[in-house]
CSV table of C-alpha atoms in Angstrom, one decimal:
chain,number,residue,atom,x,y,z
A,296,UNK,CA,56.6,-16.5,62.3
A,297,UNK,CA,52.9,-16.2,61.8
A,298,UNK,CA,51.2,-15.1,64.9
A,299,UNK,CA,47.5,-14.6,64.9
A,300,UNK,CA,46.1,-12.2,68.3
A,301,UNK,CA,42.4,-13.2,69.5
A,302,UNK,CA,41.5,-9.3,70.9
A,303,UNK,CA,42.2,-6.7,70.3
A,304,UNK,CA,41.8,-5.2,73.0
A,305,UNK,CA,44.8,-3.9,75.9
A,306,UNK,CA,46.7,-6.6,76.0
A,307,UNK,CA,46.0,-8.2,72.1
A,308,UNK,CA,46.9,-5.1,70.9
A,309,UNK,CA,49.8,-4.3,73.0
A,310,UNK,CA,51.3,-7.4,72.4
A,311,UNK,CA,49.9,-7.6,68.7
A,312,UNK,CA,52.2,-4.5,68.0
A,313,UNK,CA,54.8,-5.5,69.7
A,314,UNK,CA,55.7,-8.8,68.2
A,315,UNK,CA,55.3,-7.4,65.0
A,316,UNK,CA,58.1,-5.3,66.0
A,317,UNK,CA,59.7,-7.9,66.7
A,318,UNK,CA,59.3,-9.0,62.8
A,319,UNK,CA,57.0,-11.7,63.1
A,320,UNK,CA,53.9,-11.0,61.2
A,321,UNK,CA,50.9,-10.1,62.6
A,322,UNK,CA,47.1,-10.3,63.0
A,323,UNK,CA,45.1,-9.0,65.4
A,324,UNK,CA,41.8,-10.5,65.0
A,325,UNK,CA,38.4,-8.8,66.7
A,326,UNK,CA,34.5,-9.2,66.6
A,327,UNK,CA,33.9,-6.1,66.7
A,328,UNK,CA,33.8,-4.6,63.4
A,329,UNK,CA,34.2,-0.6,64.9
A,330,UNK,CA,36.9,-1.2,66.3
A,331,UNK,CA,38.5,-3.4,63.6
A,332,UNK,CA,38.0,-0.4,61.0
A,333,UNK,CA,39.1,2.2,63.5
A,334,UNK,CA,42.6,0.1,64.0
A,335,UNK,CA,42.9,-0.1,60.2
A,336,UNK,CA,41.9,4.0,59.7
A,337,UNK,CA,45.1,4.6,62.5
A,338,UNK,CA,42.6,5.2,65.4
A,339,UNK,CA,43.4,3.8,68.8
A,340,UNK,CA,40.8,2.1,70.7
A,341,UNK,CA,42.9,2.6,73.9
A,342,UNK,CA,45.1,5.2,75.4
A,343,UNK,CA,48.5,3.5,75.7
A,344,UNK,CA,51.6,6.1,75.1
A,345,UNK,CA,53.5,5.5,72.1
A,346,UNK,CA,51.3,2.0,70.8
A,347,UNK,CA,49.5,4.4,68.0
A,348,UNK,CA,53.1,4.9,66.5
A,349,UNK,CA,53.8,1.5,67.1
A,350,UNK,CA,50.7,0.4,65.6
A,351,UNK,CA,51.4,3.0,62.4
A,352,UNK,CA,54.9,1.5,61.3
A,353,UNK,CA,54.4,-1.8,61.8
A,354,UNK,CA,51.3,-1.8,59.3
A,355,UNK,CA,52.9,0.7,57.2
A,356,UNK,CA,55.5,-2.0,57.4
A,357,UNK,CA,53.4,-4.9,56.1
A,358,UNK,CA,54.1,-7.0,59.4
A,359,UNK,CA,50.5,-5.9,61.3
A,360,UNK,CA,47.0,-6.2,60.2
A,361,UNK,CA,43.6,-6.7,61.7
A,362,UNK,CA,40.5,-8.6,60.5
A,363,UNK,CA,36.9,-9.5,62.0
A,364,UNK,CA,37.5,-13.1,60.0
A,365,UNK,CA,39.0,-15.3,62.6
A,366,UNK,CA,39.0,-18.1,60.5
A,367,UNK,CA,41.5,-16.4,57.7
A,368,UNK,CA,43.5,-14.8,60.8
A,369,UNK,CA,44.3,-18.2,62.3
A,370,UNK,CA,44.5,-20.4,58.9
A,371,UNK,CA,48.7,-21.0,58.7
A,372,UNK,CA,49.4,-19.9,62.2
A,373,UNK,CA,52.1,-20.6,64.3
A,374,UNK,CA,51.1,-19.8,67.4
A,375,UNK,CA,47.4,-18.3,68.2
A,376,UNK,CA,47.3,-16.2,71.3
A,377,UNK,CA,43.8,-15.8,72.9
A,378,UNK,CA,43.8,-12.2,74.3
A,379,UNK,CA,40.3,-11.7,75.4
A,380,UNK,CA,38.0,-10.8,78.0
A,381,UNK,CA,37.7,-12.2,81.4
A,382,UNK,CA,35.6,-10.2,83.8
A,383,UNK,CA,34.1,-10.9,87.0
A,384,UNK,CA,31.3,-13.3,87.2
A,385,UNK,CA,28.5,-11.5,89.1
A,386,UNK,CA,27.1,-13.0,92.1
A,387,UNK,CA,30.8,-14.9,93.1
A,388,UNK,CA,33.6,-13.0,91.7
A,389,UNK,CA,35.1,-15.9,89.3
A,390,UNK,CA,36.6,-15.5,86.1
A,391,UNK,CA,34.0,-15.4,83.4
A,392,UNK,CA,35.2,-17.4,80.7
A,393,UNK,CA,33.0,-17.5,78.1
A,394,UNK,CA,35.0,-15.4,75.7
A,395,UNK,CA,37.7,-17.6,76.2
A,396,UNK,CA,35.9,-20.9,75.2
A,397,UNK,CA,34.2,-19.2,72.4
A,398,UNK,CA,37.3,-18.2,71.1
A,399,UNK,CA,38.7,-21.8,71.6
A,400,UNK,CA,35.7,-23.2,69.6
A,401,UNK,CA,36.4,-21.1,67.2
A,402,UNK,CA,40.0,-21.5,66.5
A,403,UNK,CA,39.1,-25.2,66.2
A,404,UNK,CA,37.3,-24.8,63.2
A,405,UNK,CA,39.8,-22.5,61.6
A,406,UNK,CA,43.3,-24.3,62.5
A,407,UNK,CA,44.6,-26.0,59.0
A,408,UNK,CA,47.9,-27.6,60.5
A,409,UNK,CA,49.9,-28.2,63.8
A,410,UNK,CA,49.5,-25.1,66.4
A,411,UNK,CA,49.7,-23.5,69.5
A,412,UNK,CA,47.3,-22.1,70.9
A,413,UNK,CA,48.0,-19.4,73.9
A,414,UNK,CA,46.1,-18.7,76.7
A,415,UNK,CA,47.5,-14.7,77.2
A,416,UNK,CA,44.2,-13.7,79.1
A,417,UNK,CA,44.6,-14.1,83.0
A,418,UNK,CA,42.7,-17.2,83.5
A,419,UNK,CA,41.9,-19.3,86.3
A,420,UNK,CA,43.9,-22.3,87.4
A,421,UNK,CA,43.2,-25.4,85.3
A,422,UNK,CA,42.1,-23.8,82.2
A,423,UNK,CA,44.6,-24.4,80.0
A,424,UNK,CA,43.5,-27.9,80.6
A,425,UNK,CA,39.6,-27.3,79.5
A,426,UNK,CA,40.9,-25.4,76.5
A,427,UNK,CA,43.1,-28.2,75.5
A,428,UNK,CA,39.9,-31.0,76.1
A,429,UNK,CA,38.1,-28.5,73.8
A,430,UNK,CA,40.4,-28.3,70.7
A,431,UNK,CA,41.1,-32.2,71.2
A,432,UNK,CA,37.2,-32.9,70.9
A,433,UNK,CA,36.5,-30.5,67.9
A,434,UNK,CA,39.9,-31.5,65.9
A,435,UNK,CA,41.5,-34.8,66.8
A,436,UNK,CA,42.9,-34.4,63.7
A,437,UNK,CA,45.1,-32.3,63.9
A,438,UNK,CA,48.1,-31.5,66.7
A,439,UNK,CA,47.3,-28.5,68.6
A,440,UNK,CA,49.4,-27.5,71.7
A,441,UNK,CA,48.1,-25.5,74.5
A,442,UNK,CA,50.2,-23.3,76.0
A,443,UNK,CA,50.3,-20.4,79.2
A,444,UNK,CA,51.7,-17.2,78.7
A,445,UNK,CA,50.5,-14.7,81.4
A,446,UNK,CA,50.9,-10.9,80.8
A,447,UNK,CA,52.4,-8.7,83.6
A,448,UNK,CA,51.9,-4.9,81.3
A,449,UNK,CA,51.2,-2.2,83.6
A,450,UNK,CA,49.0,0.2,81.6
A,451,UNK,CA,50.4,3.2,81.0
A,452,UNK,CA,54.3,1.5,80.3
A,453,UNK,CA,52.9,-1.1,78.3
A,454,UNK,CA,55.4,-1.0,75.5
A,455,UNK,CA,58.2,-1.1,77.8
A,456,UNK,CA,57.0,-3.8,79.8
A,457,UNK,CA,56.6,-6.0,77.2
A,458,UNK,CA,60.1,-5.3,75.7
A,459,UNK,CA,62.0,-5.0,78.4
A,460,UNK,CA,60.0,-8.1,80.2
A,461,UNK,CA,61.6,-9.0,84.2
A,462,UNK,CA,60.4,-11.9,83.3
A,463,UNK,CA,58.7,-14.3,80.9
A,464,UNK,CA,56.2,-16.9,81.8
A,465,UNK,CA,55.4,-20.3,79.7
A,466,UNK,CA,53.5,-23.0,80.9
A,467,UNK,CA,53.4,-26.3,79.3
A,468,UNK,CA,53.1,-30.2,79.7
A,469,UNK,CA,55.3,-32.5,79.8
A,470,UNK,CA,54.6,-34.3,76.5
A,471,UNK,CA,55.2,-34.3,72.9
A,472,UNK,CA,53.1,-31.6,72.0
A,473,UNK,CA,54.7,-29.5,75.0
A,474,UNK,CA,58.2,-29.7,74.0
A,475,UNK,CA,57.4,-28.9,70.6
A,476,UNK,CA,55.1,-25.7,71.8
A,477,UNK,CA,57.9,-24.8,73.9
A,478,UNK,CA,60.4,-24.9,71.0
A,479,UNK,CA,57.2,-22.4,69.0
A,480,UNK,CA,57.4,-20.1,72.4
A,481,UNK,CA,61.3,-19.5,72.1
A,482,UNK,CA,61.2,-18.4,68.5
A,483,UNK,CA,58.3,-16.4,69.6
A,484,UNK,CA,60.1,-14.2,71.9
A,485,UNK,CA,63.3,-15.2,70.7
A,486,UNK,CA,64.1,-10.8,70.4
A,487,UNK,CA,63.8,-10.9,73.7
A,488,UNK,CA,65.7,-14.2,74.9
A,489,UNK,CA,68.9,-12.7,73.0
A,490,UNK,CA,68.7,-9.9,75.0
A,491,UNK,CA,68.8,-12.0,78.2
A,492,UNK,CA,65.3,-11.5,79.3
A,493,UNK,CA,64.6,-14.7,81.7
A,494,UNK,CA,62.3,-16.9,80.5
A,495,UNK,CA,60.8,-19.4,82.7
A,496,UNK,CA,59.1,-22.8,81.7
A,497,UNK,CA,56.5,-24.0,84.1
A,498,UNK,CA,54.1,-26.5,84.2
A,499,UNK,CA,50.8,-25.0,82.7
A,500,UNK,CA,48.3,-24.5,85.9
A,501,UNK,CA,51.7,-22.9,88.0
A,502,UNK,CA,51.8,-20.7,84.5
A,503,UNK,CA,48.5,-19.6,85.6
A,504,UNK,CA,48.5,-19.2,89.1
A,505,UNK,CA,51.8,-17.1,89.0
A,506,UNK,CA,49.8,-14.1,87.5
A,507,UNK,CA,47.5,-14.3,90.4
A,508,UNK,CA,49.5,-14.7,93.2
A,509,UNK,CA,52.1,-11.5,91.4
A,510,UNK,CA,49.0,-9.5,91.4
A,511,UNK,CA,47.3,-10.7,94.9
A,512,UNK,CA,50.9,-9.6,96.0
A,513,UNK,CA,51.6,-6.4,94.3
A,514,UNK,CA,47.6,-5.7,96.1
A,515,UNK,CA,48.7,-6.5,99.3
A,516,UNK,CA,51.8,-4.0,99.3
A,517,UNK,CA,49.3,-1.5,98.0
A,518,UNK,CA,46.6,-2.0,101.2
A,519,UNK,CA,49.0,-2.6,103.5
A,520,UNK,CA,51.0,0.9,103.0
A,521,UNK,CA,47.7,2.7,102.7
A,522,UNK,CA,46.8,0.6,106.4
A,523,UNK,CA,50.2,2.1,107.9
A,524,UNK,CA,49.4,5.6,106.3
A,525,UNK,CA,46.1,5.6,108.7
A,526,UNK,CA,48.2,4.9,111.2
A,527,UNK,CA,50.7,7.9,110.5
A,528,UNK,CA,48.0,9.9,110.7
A,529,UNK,CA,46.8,9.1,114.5
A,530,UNK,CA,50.2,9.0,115.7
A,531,UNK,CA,52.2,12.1,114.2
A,532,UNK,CA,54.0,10.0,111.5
A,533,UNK,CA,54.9,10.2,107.9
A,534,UNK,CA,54.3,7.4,105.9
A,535,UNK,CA,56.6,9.3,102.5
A,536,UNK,CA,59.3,8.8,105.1
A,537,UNK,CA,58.1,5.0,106.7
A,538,UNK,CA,57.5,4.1,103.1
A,539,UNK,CA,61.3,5.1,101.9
A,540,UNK,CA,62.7,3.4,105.6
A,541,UNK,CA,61.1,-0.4,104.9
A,542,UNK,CA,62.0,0.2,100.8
A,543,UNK,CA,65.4,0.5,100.9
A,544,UNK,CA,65.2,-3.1,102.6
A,545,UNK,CA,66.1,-4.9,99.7
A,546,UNK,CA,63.8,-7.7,100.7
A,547,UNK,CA,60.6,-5.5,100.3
A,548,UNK,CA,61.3,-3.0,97.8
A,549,UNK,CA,60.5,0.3,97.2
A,550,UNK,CA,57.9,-0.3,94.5
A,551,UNK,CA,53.9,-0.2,95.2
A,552,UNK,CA,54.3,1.2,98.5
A,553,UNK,CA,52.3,4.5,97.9
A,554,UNK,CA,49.9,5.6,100.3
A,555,UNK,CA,46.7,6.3,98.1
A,556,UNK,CA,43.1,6.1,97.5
A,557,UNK,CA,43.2,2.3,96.9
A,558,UNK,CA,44.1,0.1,94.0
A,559,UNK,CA,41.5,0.1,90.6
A,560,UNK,CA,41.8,-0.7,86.8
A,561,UNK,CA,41.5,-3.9,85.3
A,562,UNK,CA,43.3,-5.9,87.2
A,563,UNK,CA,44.2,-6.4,90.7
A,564,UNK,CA,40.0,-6.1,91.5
A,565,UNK,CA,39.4,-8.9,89.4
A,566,UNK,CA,42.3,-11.3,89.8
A,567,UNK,CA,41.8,-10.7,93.9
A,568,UNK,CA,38.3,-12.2,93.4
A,569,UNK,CA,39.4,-14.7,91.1
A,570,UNK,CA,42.0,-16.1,93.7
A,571,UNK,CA,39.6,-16.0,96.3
A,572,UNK,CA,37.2,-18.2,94.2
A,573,UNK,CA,39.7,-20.5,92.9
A,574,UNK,CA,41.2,-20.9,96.8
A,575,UNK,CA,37.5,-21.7,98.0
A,576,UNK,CA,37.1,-24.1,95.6
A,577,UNK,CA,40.0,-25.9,96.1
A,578,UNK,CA,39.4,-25.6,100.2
A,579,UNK,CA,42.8,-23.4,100.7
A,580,UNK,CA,41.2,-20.0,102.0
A,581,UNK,CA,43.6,-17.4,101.4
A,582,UNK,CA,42.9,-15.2,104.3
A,583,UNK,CA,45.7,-12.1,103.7
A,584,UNK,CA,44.0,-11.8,100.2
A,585,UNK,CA,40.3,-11.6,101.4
A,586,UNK,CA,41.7,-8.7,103.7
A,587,UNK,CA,43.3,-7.5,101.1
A,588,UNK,CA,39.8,-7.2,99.2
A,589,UNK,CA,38.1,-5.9,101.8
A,590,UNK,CA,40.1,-3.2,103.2
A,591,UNK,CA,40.8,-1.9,99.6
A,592,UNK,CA,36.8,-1.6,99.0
A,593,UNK,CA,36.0,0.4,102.4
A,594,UNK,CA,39.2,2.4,101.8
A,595,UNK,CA,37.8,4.5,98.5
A,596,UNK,CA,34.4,5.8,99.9
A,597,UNK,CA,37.0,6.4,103.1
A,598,UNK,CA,38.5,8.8,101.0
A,599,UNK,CA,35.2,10.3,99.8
A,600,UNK,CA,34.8,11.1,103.5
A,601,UNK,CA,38.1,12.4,103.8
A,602,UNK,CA,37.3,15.1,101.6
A,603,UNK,CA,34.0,15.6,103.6
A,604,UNK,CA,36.2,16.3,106.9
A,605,UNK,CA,38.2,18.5,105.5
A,606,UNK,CA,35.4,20.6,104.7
A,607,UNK,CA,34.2,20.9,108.0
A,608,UNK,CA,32.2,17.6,107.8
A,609,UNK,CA,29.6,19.3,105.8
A,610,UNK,CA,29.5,18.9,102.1
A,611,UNK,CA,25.7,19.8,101.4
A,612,UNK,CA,25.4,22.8,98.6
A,613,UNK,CA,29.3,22.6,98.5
A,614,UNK,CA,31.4,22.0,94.9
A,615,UNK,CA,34.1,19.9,94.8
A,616,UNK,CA,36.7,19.9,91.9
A,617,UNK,CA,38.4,16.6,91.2
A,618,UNK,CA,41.2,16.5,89.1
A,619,UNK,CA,41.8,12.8,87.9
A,620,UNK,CA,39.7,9.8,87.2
A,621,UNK,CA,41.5,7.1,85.5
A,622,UNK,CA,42.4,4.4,88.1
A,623,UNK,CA,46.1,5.7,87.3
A,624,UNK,CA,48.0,7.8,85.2
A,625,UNK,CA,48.4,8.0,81.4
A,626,UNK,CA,45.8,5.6,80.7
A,627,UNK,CA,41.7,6.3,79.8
A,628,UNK,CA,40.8,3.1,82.3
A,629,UNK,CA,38.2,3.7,84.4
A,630,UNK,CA,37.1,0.2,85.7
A,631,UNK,CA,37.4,0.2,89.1
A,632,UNK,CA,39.0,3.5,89.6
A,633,UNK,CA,38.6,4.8,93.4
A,634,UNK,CA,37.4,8.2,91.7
A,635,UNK,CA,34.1,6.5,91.3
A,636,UNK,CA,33.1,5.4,94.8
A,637,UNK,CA,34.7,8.8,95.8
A,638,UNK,CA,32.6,10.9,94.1
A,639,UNK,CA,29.9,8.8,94.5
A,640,UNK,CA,30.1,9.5,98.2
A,641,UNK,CA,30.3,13.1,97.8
A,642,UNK,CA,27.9,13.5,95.6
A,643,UNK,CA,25.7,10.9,98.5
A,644,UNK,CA,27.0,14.1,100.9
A,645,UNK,CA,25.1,16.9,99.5
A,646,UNK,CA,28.1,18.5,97.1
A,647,UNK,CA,28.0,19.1,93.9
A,648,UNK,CA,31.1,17.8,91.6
A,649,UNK,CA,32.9,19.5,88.7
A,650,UNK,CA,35.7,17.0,87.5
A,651,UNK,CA,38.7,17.1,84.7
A,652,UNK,CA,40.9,14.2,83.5
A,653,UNK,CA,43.4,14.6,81.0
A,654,UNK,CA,41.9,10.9,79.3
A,655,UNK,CA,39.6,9.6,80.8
A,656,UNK,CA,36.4,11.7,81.0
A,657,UNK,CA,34.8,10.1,78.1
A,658,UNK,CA,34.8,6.9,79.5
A,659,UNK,CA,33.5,8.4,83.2
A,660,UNK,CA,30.5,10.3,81.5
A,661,UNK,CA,28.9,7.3,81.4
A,662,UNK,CA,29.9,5.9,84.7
A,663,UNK,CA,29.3,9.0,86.6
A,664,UNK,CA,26.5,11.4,84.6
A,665,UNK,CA,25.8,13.9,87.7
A,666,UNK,CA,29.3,15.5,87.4
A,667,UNK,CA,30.2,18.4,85.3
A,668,UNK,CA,33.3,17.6,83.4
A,669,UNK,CA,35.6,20.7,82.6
A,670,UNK,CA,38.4,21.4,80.2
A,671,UNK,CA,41.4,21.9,82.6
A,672,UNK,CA,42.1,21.5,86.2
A,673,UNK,CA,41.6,25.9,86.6
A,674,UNK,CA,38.1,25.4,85.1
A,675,UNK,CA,36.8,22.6,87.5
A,676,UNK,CA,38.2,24.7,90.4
A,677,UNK,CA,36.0,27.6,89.4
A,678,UNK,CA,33.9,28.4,92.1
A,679,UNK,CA,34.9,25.3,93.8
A,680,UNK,CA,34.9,25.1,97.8
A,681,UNK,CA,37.5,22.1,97.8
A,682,UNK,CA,39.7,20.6,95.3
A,683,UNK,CA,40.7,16.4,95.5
A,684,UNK,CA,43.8,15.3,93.4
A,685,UNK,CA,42.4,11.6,92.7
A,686,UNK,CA,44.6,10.8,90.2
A,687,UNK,CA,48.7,11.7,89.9
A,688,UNK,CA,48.6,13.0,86.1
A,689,UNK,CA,52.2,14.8,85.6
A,690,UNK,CA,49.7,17.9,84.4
A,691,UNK,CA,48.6,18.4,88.3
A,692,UNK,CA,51.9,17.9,89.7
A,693,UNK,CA,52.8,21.4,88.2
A,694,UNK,CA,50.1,23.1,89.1
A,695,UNK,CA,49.8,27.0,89.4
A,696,UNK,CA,48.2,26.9,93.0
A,697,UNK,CA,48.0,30.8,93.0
A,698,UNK,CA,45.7,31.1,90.2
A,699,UNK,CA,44.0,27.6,91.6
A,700,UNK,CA,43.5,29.4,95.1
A,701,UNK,CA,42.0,32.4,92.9
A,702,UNK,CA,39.8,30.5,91.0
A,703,UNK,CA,37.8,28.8,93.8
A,704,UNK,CA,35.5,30.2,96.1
A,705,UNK,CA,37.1,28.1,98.9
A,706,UNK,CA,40.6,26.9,100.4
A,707,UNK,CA,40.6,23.3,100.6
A,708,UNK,CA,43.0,20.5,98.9
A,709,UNK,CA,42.9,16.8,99.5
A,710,UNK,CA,45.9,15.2,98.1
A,711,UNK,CA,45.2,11.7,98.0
A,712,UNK,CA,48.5,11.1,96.2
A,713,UNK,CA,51.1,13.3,97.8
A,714,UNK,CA,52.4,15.1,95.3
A,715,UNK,CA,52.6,18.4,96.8
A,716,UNK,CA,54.7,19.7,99.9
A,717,UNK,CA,52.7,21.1,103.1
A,718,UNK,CA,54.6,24.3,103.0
A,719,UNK,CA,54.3,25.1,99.2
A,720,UNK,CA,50.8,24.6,99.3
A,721,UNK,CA,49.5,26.1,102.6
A,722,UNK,CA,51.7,29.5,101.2
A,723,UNK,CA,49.4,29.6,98.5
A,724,UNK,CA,47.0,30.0,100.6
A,725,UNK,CA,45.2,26.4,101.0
A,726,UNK,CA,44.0,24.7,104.0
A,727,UNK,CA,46.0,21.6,102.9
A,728,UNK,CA,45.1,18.1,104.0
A,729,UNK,CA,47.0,14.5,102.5
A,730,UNK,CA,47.1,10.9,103.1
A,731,UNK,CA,49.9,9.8,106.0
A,732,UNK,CA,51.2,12.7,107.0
């Protein structure tokens, strides 16, 4: 098959390189030219592990390319996937979907026979719908089908996720054109069907509302174990252990329920947001969610003032080394990250911040310019009074705390992801503080 990606950006790309694996040819399509000629040089615009060899074979295979000509990328297409931007709307949190349209528009002009179009970006309820009135207007010519496909990638195990799906989502109408775009959809990820992968036909707008309410959930496990951490803390409890005791109820699950700075990336902040507005507008106020919001928002500048206790409530003329940026590990995504509203309230404090990431410091320069960025987690602890682990990188799980201790000029570490044991780090010499316990 023919598939033509609109992005290429996370997701187009991720899933660009994976379908091509899957032997369906390729193209990513993208406006923007830099990145377009980066792709085609071998260059990754993203940090994803393992999509830059992905990326290599399948163009060295002759099943992958990418073009800034949207109109030869979609001519013959099977199925057209628009992977774009949707960010927060400032001023009421909603999906912006400009992008999206744009890209509809567009596709319109370029389509030369019978297609499906797929909406891959996390979109709002009902837009399938206004994508479909769009195409109808500009081509009533020809019969184009419009189809939900949500992505659930977790940066970071992208590749994975995408091959080894829990679960695939299509939403269609009842129609014609839907049964036929359905029949597109199965060959599509017909790879995976074969290998049992469940795939679930919906109507379209439940299509779109399942990545939502997934991620408004996933959120909610997140703020609520961070809630009961705070609570371990006044009372003598470990939340590791409370954590572990309500997991192993198979009707909860073990995953996302790490105590931690709060949630970030690209994401759960703006599909929270989105589900508010969407709820509003419908009258349905999803209460548990706005919580959700809130209490994930005060949390990261709590953490900031974690830090700040721990050294004596009195930051002014102190250094601080934190080691990780990126809203998680083994990604370079900074949007949202809790490093930036912590060291935003440190810096508010008085102290002075010397930072390394493994990935993600070029993208923080510009988000945070009063930090001096450092070349390993030794050399941001040089002369430091305190060191913050903000992020759970496997490079700082392994740390030599000896020749950390020596390097700093202090004996404070916050663990805001509990990596480390009390014992092994307070015999290193560290007054040790962490998050629940």
């Amino acid at each position: 098959m023919k598939i033509t990606m609109i992005g290429s950006g996370y997701v187009g790309l991720v899933s660009g390189a994976c379908f091509s694996d899957f032997g369906h040819d390729v193209v990513c399509v993208d406006k923007d030219a830099g990145k377009i000629d980066a792709l085609k040089a071998g260059r990754m615009p993203i940090y994803e592990p393992g999509l830059d060899q992905l990326v290599a074979s399948n163009v060295a295979a002759g099943r992958l390319t990418f073009t800034t000509d949207l109109a030869q990328g979609v001519a013959g297409a099977d199925a057209v996937f628009i992977a774009v931007g949707t960010p927060s709307r400032r001023g009421d949190g909603h999906a912006d979907l400009t992008y999206v349209f744009d890209a509809t528009r567009e596709i319109a002009a370029a389509v030369t026979g019978p297609t499906v179009v797929v909406t891959k970006s996390t979109v709002p309820v009902g837009t399938g719908d206004k994508v479909q009135e769009i195409l109808r207007e500009e081509r009533p010519d020809i019969e184009i089908a419009v189809v939900s496909n949500p992505e659930f990638l977790r940066e970071g195990a992208a590749i994975g996720d995408f091959k080894r799906p829990d679960r695939i989502v299509i939403g269609s109408e009842d129609s014609n054109d839907g049964e036929r775009a359905r029949g597109v959809m199965r060959d599509v990820y017909r790879p995976l069907y074969l290998n049992e992968s469940p795939i679930l036909f919906v109507g379209r707008r439940t299509s779109e509302l399942i990545k939502y309410a997934a991620n408004a959930f996933l959120a909610t496990k997140i703020t609520f174990i961070n809630e009961i951490a705070d609570l371990c803390e006044a009372v003598g409890a470990n939340v590791q252990d409370v954590s572990r005791g309500i997991g192993l109820d198979n009707r909860i699950g073990s995953k996302f329920l790490h105590a931690g700075p709060g949630y970030g990336g690209s994401c759960f902040p703006k599909d929270t947001l989105a589900l508010l507005k969407t709820a509003e507008d419908f009258g349905t106020p999803t209460r548990i969610v706005e919580a959700v919001v809130s209490v994930n928002d005060t949390r990261k500048r709590a953490m900031g003032r974690k830090i700040v206790h721990a050294l004596d409530d009195d930051a002014k003329g102190k250094t601080v080394a934190v080691l990780g940026l990126t809203f998680k590990p083994n990604t370079d995504d900074m949007r949202d990250a809790p490093s930036l509203a912590i060291v935003q309230s440190l810096i508010d404090a008085g102290a002075t911040v010397r930072a390394y990431d493994p990935e993600g410091m070029d993208a923080a320069k510009a988000m945070m310019p009063d930090v001096t960025y450092c070349a390993n987690a030794y050399e941001a602890a040089t002369g430091a009074d305190a060191v913050a682990i903000v992020t759970e990188w496997d490079t700082f799980r392994a740390l030599d705390l000896k020749r950390l201790a020596g390097a700093m000029t202090g004996n404070v570490m916050v663990d805001l992801r509990n990596i480390y044991r009390a014992d092994e780090v307070t015999k290193a010499g560290f007054a040790y503080s962490s998050v629940g316990r």
